[in-house]
Coordinates of C-alpha atoms in Angstrom, one line a residue:
M1 CA 25.7 -36.4 -0.9
S2 CA 23.4 -33.8 0.6
A3 CA 19.6 -34.0 0.7
E4 CA 19.3 -30.9 -1.5
S5 CA 21.5 -32.4 -4.2
L6 CA 19.0 -35.2 -4.7
R7 CA 16.0 -33.0 -5.0
L8 CA 14.9 -32.9 -8.6
G9 CA 15.2 -29.4 -10.1
R10 CA 15.5 -27.8 -13.4
E11 CA 18.8 -29.5 -14.1
P12 CA 18.4 -33.0 -12.7
Q13 CA 21.2 -34.5 -14.8
A14 CA 23.7 -32.1 -13.3
R15 CA 22.6 -33.0 -9.8
L16 CA 22.2 -36.8 -10.1
R17 CA 24.2 -38.1 -13.1
P18 CA 24.1 -41.6 -14.5
G19 CA 26.7 -43.6 -12.6
A20 CA 26.6 -41.4 -9.4
A21 CA 25.8 -43.8 -6.5
T22 CA 24.8 -43.4 -2.9
T23 CA 23.3 -45.7 -0.3
W24 CA 19.7 -45.3 0.9
A25 CA 17.1 -47.2 3.0
V26 CA 13.8 -46.9 1.2
L27 CA 10.3 -47.2 2.7
P28 CA 8.2 -50.2 1.5
G29 CA 6.0 -48.2 -0.8
V30 CA 9.0 -46.9 -2.7
W31 CA 10.6 -50.3 -2.9
S32 CA 7.4 -51.9 -4.4
G33 CA 7.6 -49.3 -7.2
L34 CA 11.3 -49.8 -7.9
R35 CA 12.0 -53.5 -7.5
H36 CA 10.5 -54.3 -10.9
R37 CA 13.1 -52.2 -12.8
P38 CA 16.5 -53.9 -12.3
D39 CA 17.6 -52.1 -15.5
I40 CA 17.4 -48.8 -13.7
W41 CA 18.3 -49.5 -10.1
E42 CA 21.2 -51.7 -8.9
T43 CA 20.2 -53.2 -5.6
W44 CA 22.6 -54.6 -3.1
G45 CA 22.7 -55.8 0.5
G46 CA 19.5 -55.3 2.5
G47 CA 17.4 -58.3 3.0
R48 CA 13.8 -58.2 4.2
R49 CA 14.7 -56.5 7.4
A50 CA 17.8 -54.5 8.4
A51 CA 18.3 -54.7 12.2
S52 CA 15.4 -52.8 13.8
L53 CA 15.0 -50.3 11.0
G54 CA 11.8 -52.0 9.9
P55 CA 11.0 -53.5 6.5
F56 CA 13.4 -51.1 4.5
R57 CA 15.4 -52.1 1.5
T58 CA 18.9 -50.8 1.0
L59 CA 19.4 -49.5 -2.5
K60 CA 22.4 -48.2 -4.4
L61 CA 21.0 -45.4 -6.6
Q62 CA 22.9 -45.7 -9.8
P63 CA 20.7 -44.5 -12.6
T64 CA 21.5 -45.9 -16.0
L65 CA 19.2 -43.5 -17.8
P66 CA 18.9 -39.7 -17.7
I67 CA 16.8 -38.6 -14.8
H68 CA 14.5 -36.4 -16.8
S69 CA 13.2 -39.5 -18.6
F70 CA 11.4 -40.7 -15.4
A71 CA 7.8 -40.0 -14.4
T72 CA 7.5 -37.9 -11.3
T73 CA 5.7 -38.9 -8.2
H74 CA 6.3 -38.2 -4.5
F75 CA 7.8 -40.7 -2.0
W76 CA 9.7 -40.1 1.2
V77 CA 13.2 -41.6 1.2
V78 CA 15.2 -41.8 4.4
Q79 CA 19.0 -42.0 4.5
Q80 CA 20.5 -44.7 6.6
V81 CA 23.0 -43.1 9.0
N82 CA 24.1 -46.2 10.8
M83 CA 22.8 -49.5 12.1
K84 CA 21.8 -48.1 15.6
D85 CA 18.3 -47.1 14.7
Q86 CA 19.4 -43.5 13.8
V87 CA 17.5 -42.7 10.7
C88 CA 16.6 -39.3 9.3
V89 CA 14.5 -38.0 6.5
S90 CA 16.8 -36.6 3.9
S91 CA 15.0 -36.0 0.7
L92 CA 11.7 -36.0 -1.2
L93 CA 12.8 -38.0 -4.2
C94 CA 10.5 -37.7 -7.2
L95 CA 11.1 -40.9 -9.0
E96 CA 8.6 -43.7 -9.8
G97 CA 10.9 -46.1 -11.7
R98 CA 9.3 -46.2 -15.1
T99 CA 10.0 -44.5 -18.3
M100 CA 7.8 -41.6 -19.4
P101 CA 5.3 -42.4 -22.1
K102 CA 5.6 -40.8 -25.5
K103 CA 3.8 -37.6 -25.9
A104 CA 0.1 -38.3 -26.2
K105 CA -2.1 -37.0 -29.0
P106 CA -4.8 -34.6 -27.8
A107 CA -7.7 -36.6 -26.4
G108 CA -10.8 -36.3 -28.6
T109 CA -14.2 -36.1 -26.9
G110 CA -17.5 -36.8 -28.5
K111 CA -20.9 -36.0 -27.1
E112 CA -23.5 -38.6 -26.2
E113 CA -26.6 -37.7 -28.3
G114 CA -29.3 -40.2 -27.8
P115 CA -29.7 -43.7 -29.2
V116 CA -27.5 -43.3 -32.3
P117 CA -25.1 -46.3 -32.7
G118 CA -22.3 -44.2 -34.3
K119 CA -22.4 -41.5 -31.7
Q120 CA -20.3 -42.3 -28.6
L121 CA -18.3 -40.6 -26.0
K122 CA -14.7 -41.7 -26.7
M123 CA -11.4 -40.7 -25.3
E124 CA -8.4 -41.6 -27.5
A125 CA -4.8 -41.4 -26.3
A126 CA -1.8 -42.6 -28.4
G127 CA 1.1 -43.7 -26.4
G128 CA -0.6 -44.2 -23.0
P129 CA 1.1 -45.7 -19.9
S130 CA 3.3 -48.6 -20.7
T131 CA 2.2 -50.5 -17.5
L132 CA -0.1 -49.9 -14.6
N133 CA 1.1 -48.0 -11.6
F134 CA 1.1 -50.2 -8.5
S135 CA 2.7 -47.8 -6.1
C136 CA -0.6 -47.3 -4.3
P137 CA -4.3 -48.0 -4.8
R138 CA -5.0 -44.5 -6.1
G139 CA -2.1 -44.7 -8.5
L140 CA -3.3 -48.0 -9.8
F141 CA -6.8 -46.7 -10.6
E142 CA -5.5 -43.5 -12.1
S143 CA -3.3 -45.5 -14.5
L144 CA -6.2 -47.9 -15.3
I145 CA -8.4 -45.2 -16.6
S146 CA -5.6 -43.0 -18.0
P147 CA -5.8 -40.4 -19.7
I148 CA -9.1 -39.6 -17.9
K149 CA -8.6 -37.9 -14.6
T150 CA -10.2 -39.5 -11.5
E151 CA -12.0 -36.3 -10.7
T152 CA -13.6 -36.3 -14.1
F153 CA -14.4 -39.9 -14.0
F154 CA -16.3 -39.8 -10.7
K155 CA -18.0 -36.5 -11.5
E156 CA -19.2 -37.3 -15.0
F157 CA -19.2 -41.1 -15.5
W158 CA -19.3 -43.2 -12.2
E159 CA -22.9 -44.5 -11.8
Q160 CA -24.1 -42.2 -14.6
K161 CA -23.0 -43.3 -18.1
P162 CA -20.5 -45.4 -20.0
L163 CA -16.9 -44.4 -20.8
I164 CA -14.9 -45.8 -23.7
I165 CA -11.1 -45.4 -23.7
Q166 CA -9.4 -46.5 -26.9
R167 CA -5.6 -46.4 -26.9
D168 CA -3.0 -46.9 -29.6
D169 CA -0.3 -48.2 -27.3
P170 CA 1.5 -51.5 -28.3
A171 CA 3.2 -51.7 -24.9
L172 CA 0.0 -51.5 -23.0
A173 CA -1.7 -53.9 -25.3
T174 CA 1.1 -56.4 -24.7
Y175 CA 0.7 -56.0 -20.9
Y176 CA -3.1 -56.5 -21.2
Q177 CA -2.5 -59.7 -23.2
S178 CA -0.2 -61.0 -20.4
L179 CA -3.1 -60.9 -17.9
F180 CA -4.9 -63.8 -19.5
K181 CA -4.6 -65.6 -22.8
L182 CA -6.6 -68.4 -24.5
S183 CA -3.4 -70.4 -24.4
D184 CA -3.4 -70.2 -20.6
L185 CA -6.3 -72.7 -20.4
K186 CA -4.1 -75.7 -21.1
S187 CA -2.0 -75.2 -18.0
L188 CA -5.0 -74.1 -15.9
C189 CA -6.9 -77.3 -16.8
S190 CA -3.9 -79.4 -15.7
R191 CA -4.1 -77.8 -12.3
G192 CA -7.7 -79.1 -11.9
V193 CA -10.6 -76.8 -12.7
Y194 CA -14.3 -77.8 -12.8
Y195 CA -17.4 -77.0 -14.8
G196 CA -19.8 -74.6 -13.0
R197 CA -17.3 -73.7 -10.3
D198 CA -14.4 -72.5 -12.4
I199 CA -15.6 -72.6 -16.0
N200 CA -18.8 -72.1 -17.9
V201 CA -19.2 -73.0 -21.6
C202 CA -22.1 -71.2 -23.3
R203 CA -23.4 -69.6 -26.5
C204 CA -26.2 -67.1 -27.2
V205 CA -28.8 -68.8 -29.4
N206 CA -31.9 -66.9 -30.6
G207 CA -31.5 -64.4 -27.8
K208 CA -31.1 -67.0 -25.0
K209 CA -28.1 -68.4 -23.2
K210 CA -27.4 -72.0 -24.0
V211 CA -25.1 -73.7 -21.4
L212 CA -22.8 -76.4 -22.9
N213 CA -21.1 -77.5 -19.6
K214 CA -20.1 -81.1 -19.1
D215 CA -19.9 -82.7 -15.7
G216 CA -17.0 -82.7 -13.3
K217 CA -13.4 -81.8 -14.2
V218 CA -12.6 -79.8 -17.3
H219 CA -10.4 -81.4 -19.9
F220 CA -8.6 -79.0 -22.2
L221 CA -9.1 -81.0 -25.4
Q222 CA -12.9 -81.1 -24.9
L223 CA -12.9 -77.5 -24.0
R224 CA -11.0 -76.5 -27.1
K225 CA -13.3 -78.7 -29.2
D226 CA -16.4 -76.8 -27.9
F227 CA -14.6 -73.6 -28.6
D228 CA -13.5 -74.4 -32.2
H229 CA -16.4 -76.5 -33.4
K230 CA -19.4 -75.3 -31.4
R231 CA -18.2 -71.7 -31.4
A232 CA -18.9 -71.6 -27.7
T233 CA -17.7 -68.8 -25.3
I234 CA -15.5 -69.9 -22.4
Q235 CA -16.2 -68.0 -19.2
F236 CA -13.5 -68.4 -16.6
H237 CA -14.6 -67.4 -13.1
Q238 CA -12.5 -65.3 -10.8
P239 CA -9.1 -65.9 -12.5
Q240 CA -7.4 -63.8 -9.8
R241 CA -7.3 -67.1 -7.9
F242 CA -4.7 -68.4 -10.4
K243 CA -3.2 -65.3 -12.1
D244 CA -0.9 -63.3 -10.0
E245 CA -1.1 -60.1 -12.0
L246 CA -4.9 -60.0 -11.7
W247 CA -4.6 -60.7 -7.9
K248 CA -2.2 -57.7 -7.8
I249 CA -4.7 -55.5 -9.7
Q250 CA -7.8 -56.5 -7.9
E251 CA -6.3 -56.3 -4.4
K252 CA -5.3 -52.7 -5.1
L253 CA -8.8 -51.9 -6.4
E254 CA -10.4 -53.4 -3.3
C255 CA -8.3 -51.0 -1.3
Y256 CA -9.2 -48.1 -3.5
F257 CA -13.0 -48.8 -3.6
G258 CA -13.4 -50.3 -0.2
S259 CA -15.6 -52.9 -1.8
L260 CA -15.1 -56.5 -3.1
V261 CA -13.7 -56.6 -6.7
G262 CA -14.4 -59.7 -8.8
S263 CA -13.5 -60.7 -12.3
N264 CA -14.4 -63.0 -15.1
V265 CA -12.6 -63.8 -18.4
Y266 CA -14.6 -64.3 -21.6
M267 CA -13.0 -66.0 -24.6
T268 CA -15.2 -66.0 -27.7
P269 CA -14.4 -67.4 -31.2
A270 CA -15.0 -65.4 -34.4
G271 CA -18.6 -65.0 -35.5
S272 CA -20.1 -65.9 -32.1
Q273 CA -21.8 -64.3 -29.1
G274 CA -21.7 -65.8 -25.6
L275 CA -24.5 -64.0 -23.7
P276 CA -27.8 -62.4 -24.6
P277 CA -28.5 -58.7 -23.9
H278 CA -28.6 -58.3 -20.1
Y279 CA -27.7 -56.0 -17.2
D280 CA -25.7 -56.6 -14.1
D281 CA -25.8 -55.4 -10.4
V282 CA -22.1 -54.3 -10.5
E283 CA -20.0 -51.5 -11.8
V284 CA -18.1 -53.0 -14.8
F285 CA -14.6 -52.3 -16.2
V286 CA -13.9 -54.2 -19.4
L287 CA -10.2 -54.7 -20.4
Q288 CA -9.7 -56.0 -23.9
L289 CA -6.9 -58.5 -23.8
E290 CA -6.8 -60.4 -27.2
G291 CA -8.5 -59.9 -30.5
E292 CA -11.4 -57.5 -31.0
K293 CA -14.9 -57.4 -29.5
H294 CA -17.9 -55.6 -30.7
W295 CA -19.9 -54.0 -27.9
R296 CA -23.4 -52.5 -27.9
L297 CA -24.8 -50.6 -24.9
Y298 CA -28.4 -49.5 -24.3
H299 CA -30.3 -47.2 -21.9
P300 CA -31.0 -49.0 -18.6
T301 CA -34.5 -50.0 -17.8
V302 CA -33.5 -50.2 -14.1
P303 CA -30.7 -47.6 -13.4
L304 CA -28.3 -48.8 -10.7
A305 CA -29.9 -52.2 -10.7
R306 CA -29.6 -54.4 -7.6
Q307 CA -29.9 -57.7 -9.5
Y308 CA -28.9 -59.4 -12.8
S309 CA -31.5 -59.7 -15.5
V310 CA -31.8 -60.7 -19.2
E311 CA -33.6 -58.3 -21.5
A312 CA -35.4 -59.3 -24.7
E313 CA -33.8 -57.6 -27.7
D314 CA -37.1 -56.2 -29.0
R315 CA -37.5 -54.3 -25.7
I316 CA -34.2 -52.5 -25.5
G317 CA -34.3 -50.2 -28.5
R318 CA -31.3 -48.9 -30.4
P319 CA -27.8 -48.8 -28.8
T320 CA -26.6 -45.6 -27.2
H321 CA -23.0 -46.7 -27.6
E322 CA -21.4 -49.0 -30.1
V323 CA -17.7 -49.7 -30.2
M324 CA -15.1 -52.2 -31.3
L325 CA -12.6 -52.8 -28.5
K326 CA -9.0 -53.7 -29.3
P327 CA -6.2 -54.9 -27.0
G328 CA -5.3 -52.1 -24.5
D329 CA -8.8 -50.5 -24.7
L330 CA -11.0 -50.1 -21.7
L331 CA -14.8 -49.8 -21.4
Y332 CA -16.7 -48.8 -18.2
F333 CA -20.4 -48.9 -17.6
P334 CA -22.6 -48.6 -14.5
R335 CA -24.8 -51.3 -13.0
G336 CA -28.1 -51.6 -14.8
T337 CA -26.6 -50.8 -18.2
I338 CA -28.0 -53.2 -20.8
H339 CA -25.2 -54.6 -23.0
Q340 CA -24.2 -57.4 -25.4
A341 CA -21.0 -58.2 -27.1
D342 CA -19.9 -60.4 -30.0
T343 CA -16.7 -61.3 -31.9
P344 CA -17.3 -60.4 -35.6
P345 CA -16.7 -63.1 -38.2
G346 CA -13.5 -63.2 -40.1
L347 CA -11.4 -62.1 -37.1
A348 CA -9.3 -63.9 -34.5
H349 CA -10.9 -65.0 -31.2
S350 CA -11.5 -62.3 -28.6
T351 CA -10.5 -62.4 -24.9
H352 CA -11.5 -59.8 -22.4
V353 CA -11.7 -59.6 -18.6
T354 CA -14.5 -57.8 -16.8
I355 CA -13.5 -56.4 -13.4
S356 CA -16.5 -55.6 -11.3
T357 CA -17.3 -54.0 -8.0
Y358 CA -19.9 -52.3 -5.8
Q359 CA -22.3 -55.2 -5.6
N360 CA -24.7 -54.5 -2.7
N361 CA -22.7 -51.4 -1.7
S362 CA -25.4 -48.7 -1.9
W363 CA -26.6 -46.2 0.7
G364 CA -29.7 -48.5 1.1
D365 CA -27.4 -51.4 2.0
F366 CA -25.4 -49.2 4.4
L367 CA -28.6 -47.9 6.0
L368 CA -29.9 -51.5 6.5
D369 CA -26.6 -52.5 8.0
T370 CA -26.3 -49.5 10.3
I371 CA -29.9 -49.2 11.5
S372 CA -30.2 -52.7 13.0
G373 CA -27.3 -52.1 15.4
L374 CA -28.6 -48.6 16.2
V375 CA -32.1 -49.9 17.0
M376 CA -30.7 -52.6 19.3
D377 CA -28.4 -50.1 21.1
T378 CA -31.3 -47.7 21.5
A379 CA -33.7 -50.4 22.8
K380 CA -31.3 -51.2 25.6
E381 CA -31.6 -47.6 26.9
D382 CA -35.1 -46.6 25.9
M383 CA -38.0 -48.6 27.3
E384 CA -40.4 -47.2 24.7
F385 CA -38.5 -49.2 22.0
R386 CA -39.1 -52.4 24.1
A387 CA -42.8 -51.9 24.6
G388 CA -45.1 -54.3 22.7
I389 CA -46.9 -53.5 19.5
P390 CA -50.7 -53.2 19.5
R391 CA -52.7 -56.5 19.6
Q392 CA -53.5 -58.0 16.2
L393 CA -51.3 -55.4 14.4
L394 CA -49.7 -58.2 12.4
L395 CA -53.1 -59.6 11.3
Q396 CA -54.2 -56.3 9.6
V397 CA -54.1 -55.9 5.8
E398 CA -52.8 -52.4 6.1
T399 CA -50.6 -50.8 8.7
A400 CA -52.9 -48.8 11.1
A401 CA -52.4 -45.1 11.4
V402 CA -51.3 -45.5 15.0
G403 CA -48.6 -47.9 13.9
T404 CA -47.3 -45.5 11.2
R405 CA -47.2 -42.6 13.6
R406 CA -45.3 -44.7 16.2
L407 CA -42.8 -45.9 13.5
S408 CA -42.2 -42.3 12.3
G409 CA -41.6 -41.2 15.9
F410 CA -39.1 -44.0 16.4
L411 CA -37.2 -43.1 13.2
R412 CA -37.0 -39.5 14.3
K413 CA -35.5 -40.6 17.6
L414 CA -33.0 -42.8 15.8
A415 CA -32.1 -39.9 13.5
D416 CA -31.6 -37.6 16.5
R417 CA -29.4 -40.2 18.2
L418 CA -27.3 -40.6 15.1
E419 CA -26.9 -36.9 14.2
G420 CA -23.6 -35.5 15.3
T421 CA -22.4 -38.7 17.0
D422 CA -18.8 -40.0 16.5
V423 CA -19.5 -43.2 18.3
L424 CA -18.2 -46.3 16.5
L425 CA -21.2 -48.2 15.1
S426 CA -21.4 -51.9 14.5
S427 CA -21.2 -52.9 10.9
D428 CA -21.7 -56.4 9.3
M429 CA -20.9 -54.9 5.9
K430 CA -17.4 -54.1 7.2
K431 CA -16.9 -57.5 8.6
D432 CA -18.2 -59.2 5.4
F433 CA -15.9 -57.1 3.2
V434 CA -12.8 -57.9 5.2
M435 CA -13.6 -61.6 5.5
N436 CA -14.2 -62.1 1.8
R437 CA -11.6 -59.9 0.2
L438 CA -8.2 -60.7 -1.2
P439 CA -5.2 -60.9 1.1
P440 CA -2.4 -58.3 0.4
Y441 CA -0.4 -59.1 -2.7
Y442 CA 3.0 -60.6 -2.0
E443 CA 5.8 -62.4 -3.7
G444 CA 7.7 -65.3 -2.1
D445 CA 6.4 -67.0 1.0
G446 CA 4.4 -63.9 2.4
A447 CA 6.1 -64.2 5.8
E448 CA 5.5 -60.5 6.5
L449 CA 1.7 -61.4 6.7
S450 CA 2.1 -64.2 9.3
T451 CA 5.4 -63.5 11.2
P452 CA 5.8 -60.4 13.3
G453 CA 8.9 -58.4 12.4
G454 CA 11.3 -56.3 14.4
Q455 CA 11.5 -56.2 18.2
V456 CA 8.7 -56.9 20.7
P457 CA 6.9 -53.7 21.5
R458 CA 7.6 -51.9 24.8
L459 CA 6.2 -48.9 26.5
D460 CA 8.9 -46.7 25.0
S461 CA 8.2 -48.0 21.5
V462 CA 6.7 -46.0 18.6
V463 CA 4.1 -47.9 16.7
R464 CA 2.5 -47.5 13.3
L465 CA -0.4 -49.3 11.8
Q466 CA 0.5 -51.3 8.7
F467 CA -1.7 -52.9 6.0
K468 CA -4.2 -50.2 7.0
D469 CA -6.3 -50.8 3.9
H470 CA -6.7 -54.4 5.0
V471 CA -7.9 -53.7 8.6
I472 CA -11.3 -52.5 9.9
L473 CA -12.4 -51.4 13.3
T474 CA -16.0 -52.1 14.5
V475 CA -18.0 -52.8 17.6
G476 CA -20.4 -55.5 18.5
P477 CA -21.8 -57.7 21.3
D478 CA -19.4 -60.0 23.2
Q479 CA -19.7 -63.1 21.2
S480 CA -18.4 -65.2 24.0
R481 CA -21.6 -64.6 26.0
S482 CA -25.2 -65.6 25.1
D483 CA -27.2 -63.8 27.9
E484 CA -29.2 -60.6 27.4
T485 CA -26.6 -58.4 29.2
Q486 CA -23.9 -58.9 26.6
D487 CA -21.3 -56.2 26.9
K488 CA -20.1 -54.4 23.8
M489 CA -16.7 -55.2 22.5
V490 CA -14.5 -53.6 19.9
Y491 CA -13.3 -55.9 17.1
V492 CA -10.3 -55.5 14.8
Y493 CA -10.7 -57.7 11.7
H494 CA -8.1 -58.1 9.0
S495 CA -7.6 -59.9 5.7
L496 CA -3.9 -60.8 6.0
K497 CA -4.6 -64.5 6.4
N498 CA -7.4 -64.7 3.9
R499 CA -7.2 -67.5 1.3
R500 CA -6.8 -66.2 -2.2
E501 CA -8.2 -69.4 -3.7
L502 CA -11.6 -68.8 -2.0
H503 CA -12.0 -65.2 -3.2
M504 CA -15.5 -64.4 -4.6
M505 CA -16.4 -68.1 -4.6
G506 CA -19.2 -67.9 -1.9
N507 CA -17.4 -70.5 0.0
E508 CA -18.6 -71.4 3.5
E509 CA -15.0 -72.1 4.5
T510 CA -14.3 -68.4 4.7
E511 CA -12.9 -67.5 8.1
C512 CA -12.8 -64.3 10.1
H513 CA -9.4 -63.2 11.4
G514 CA -8.9 -60.6 14.0
L515 CA -8.8 -59.5 17.7
R516 CA -11.3 -58.5 20.3
F517 CA -10.8 -55.9 23.0
P518 CA -13.0 -54.3 25.8
L519 CA -14.9 -51.2 24.7
S520 CA -12.6 -49.2 26.9
H521 CA -9.8 -49.7 24.4
V522 CA -11.7 -48.0 21.5
D523 CA -10.1 -44.6 22.0
A524 CA -6.6 -46.0 22.0
L525 CA -7.3 -48.0 18.9
K526 CA -8.6 -44.9 17.2
Q527 CA -5.3 -43.1 18.1
I528 CA -3.4 -45.8 16.3
W529 CA -5.7 -45.7 13.3
N530 CA -5.6 -42.0 13.0
S531 CA -1.9 -41.4 13.6
S532 CA 1.0 -41.9 11.2
A533 CA 2.8 -43.2 14.3
I534 CA 2.3 -42.9 18.0
S535 CA 4.2 -43.6 21.2
V536 CA 2.8 -46.5 23.2
K537 CA 3.0 -44.5 26.4
D538 CA 0.7 -41.9 24.9
L539 CA -2.2 -44.3 24.3
K540 CA -5.4 -43.5 26.1
L541 CA -5.5 -46.4 28.5
T542 CA -5.5 -46.4 32.3
T543 CA -2.4 -48.6 32.9
D544 CA 0.9 -49.2 31.3
E545 CA 0.1 -52.9 31.3
E546 CA -3.0 -52.3 29.2
K547 CA -1.0 -50.2 26.7
E548 CA 1.7 -52.8 26.3
S549 CA -0.8 -55.6 26.1
L550 CA -2.8 -53.8 23.3
V551 CA 0.2 -53.2 21.0
L552 CA 1.6 -56.7 21.7
S553 CA -1.7 -58.2 20.5
L554 CA -1.7 -56.0 17.3
W555 CA 2.0 -56.8 16.7
T556 CA 1.4 -60.6 17.0
E557 CA -1.2 -60.3 14.2
C558 CA 1.4 -58.4 12.1
L559 CA -0.8 -55.2 12.1
I560 CA 1.7 -52.7 13.5
Q561 CA 5.3 -51.8 12.9
I562 CA 7.5 -51.1 15.9
F563 CA 10.2 -48.4 16.2
K564 CA 12.4 -47.2 19.0
H565 CA 12.6 -43.6 18.2
A566 CA 10.1 -41.0 17.0
E567 CA 12.4 -39.9 14.2
L568 CA 10.6 -42.5 12.1
I569 CA 7.3 -40.8 12.2
I570 CA 6.8 -39.8 8.6
T571 CA 3.3 -38.4 8.2
E572 CA 3.7 -37.4 4.6
F573 CA 4.6 -40.9 3.5
E574 CA 1.3 -42.3 4.8
N575 CA -0.6 -39.5 3.2
S576 CA 1.1 -40.3 -0.2
K577 CA -0.4 -43.8 -0.1
K578 CA -4.0 -42.6 0.3

């Protein structure tokens, strides 16, 4: 079958009919999107790796549904010619492996008109996506906020105002309910969870949070008794440590935002409220999983707040938004937004998950992180920065004018040094993020994260960075030396070996995984980072030995894929994942 005959056109059924089969090797991003639909694709052969073709899956394309019933998205598919590393790009196949949603009703948009409870900005879409799109981080976020476009979201809502998306989609509601249910608590308690660390039991009484935690290990019968008789809210901390689907969602969102993404599940009985009015220091996405929850949002007293704070109800005024969320609905609001939520009496219990991000991820944080390294680097070269401050300057009540002038001059010098530079700067924020984030989602034993695949890299190999969203490149002092003449080194940190059970728990056991190279290797590393694939012999290093040693180190950490021939350089495939 020719490449052209597989390209979707105006008459896709005539070109790829149900029952028509052919054999293909599919790149990993395509396989991850198709492997969950055995009713559509019949898989055969393959295995995790096929000779030295890399981590491809061999598929037998045998659609059992008309092709026009599929959503379209772009993936590169390569046809397997033989088992001697001869692979060629043969088609841009526009299939995602999920049925198209029913035609949506036109989205209704209301205008936000001051503190009137009934007036709210609301987007309604009947028959939204049946499941989330896990093909890439961008696709996941797009499907999470569907039908809102990402451009609209970041232009009009992100860090600015709340967004309410109410959907009439039973399939999506069923999927949301599968993320976490009240009934899951019994099995989770049997695995060993503890008050304070994993679970909080609380209730809002007279505008204050009353904590009803016991000591030690949580017992399900006691937990259910507090829920049923004391009408207490059960807060489950960081459920992605236990629930695979939340791990899958949050790992993709961490790739998308480039920031840690945490979550909490709240289960509240009818006629009860768990927390008093408060605001948070994170961007919040609320997914309603079970039952219904009544939400009230208020103007922030501290926009884009940097810390959590409880607010007295007599100080917050009337709600700017008021909504009842049902399963499948989503609510977003920026950090600093004052909010409270309750389960109305006469209804079933409510379960929702809050997915949060962008804590301490502001320009101010980035400036503090960048400026310290910049000052130290400049002080090594500029003696003026090493000169002592005036005597008794620290004893003065106010900073003297001479001190202010000198500081202003130093800041201008730092700005001049920073302007226009492309030098890699040290960043503790980068390191902290990659150390504490989730590892890549995997099924099975996750061998691809710990065992290098394919052949050992050689000078004639072509290499491509893999798990790019889980790897960072930064510089810093040589940590093996303690003297003042520490040389700068380039560090490659990754999260492939991070422990899921420690995610967002503030655990001191968190380890840093990665590699260290001389600063002379930074240009070669940038080549690997910025290329879809590159020949080892083309790396900007002095000797062939250095080139082979660099890629061997990266390969050992499972950070690169190895190919023999340049035919496998597929730039468009990498671009489609961004």
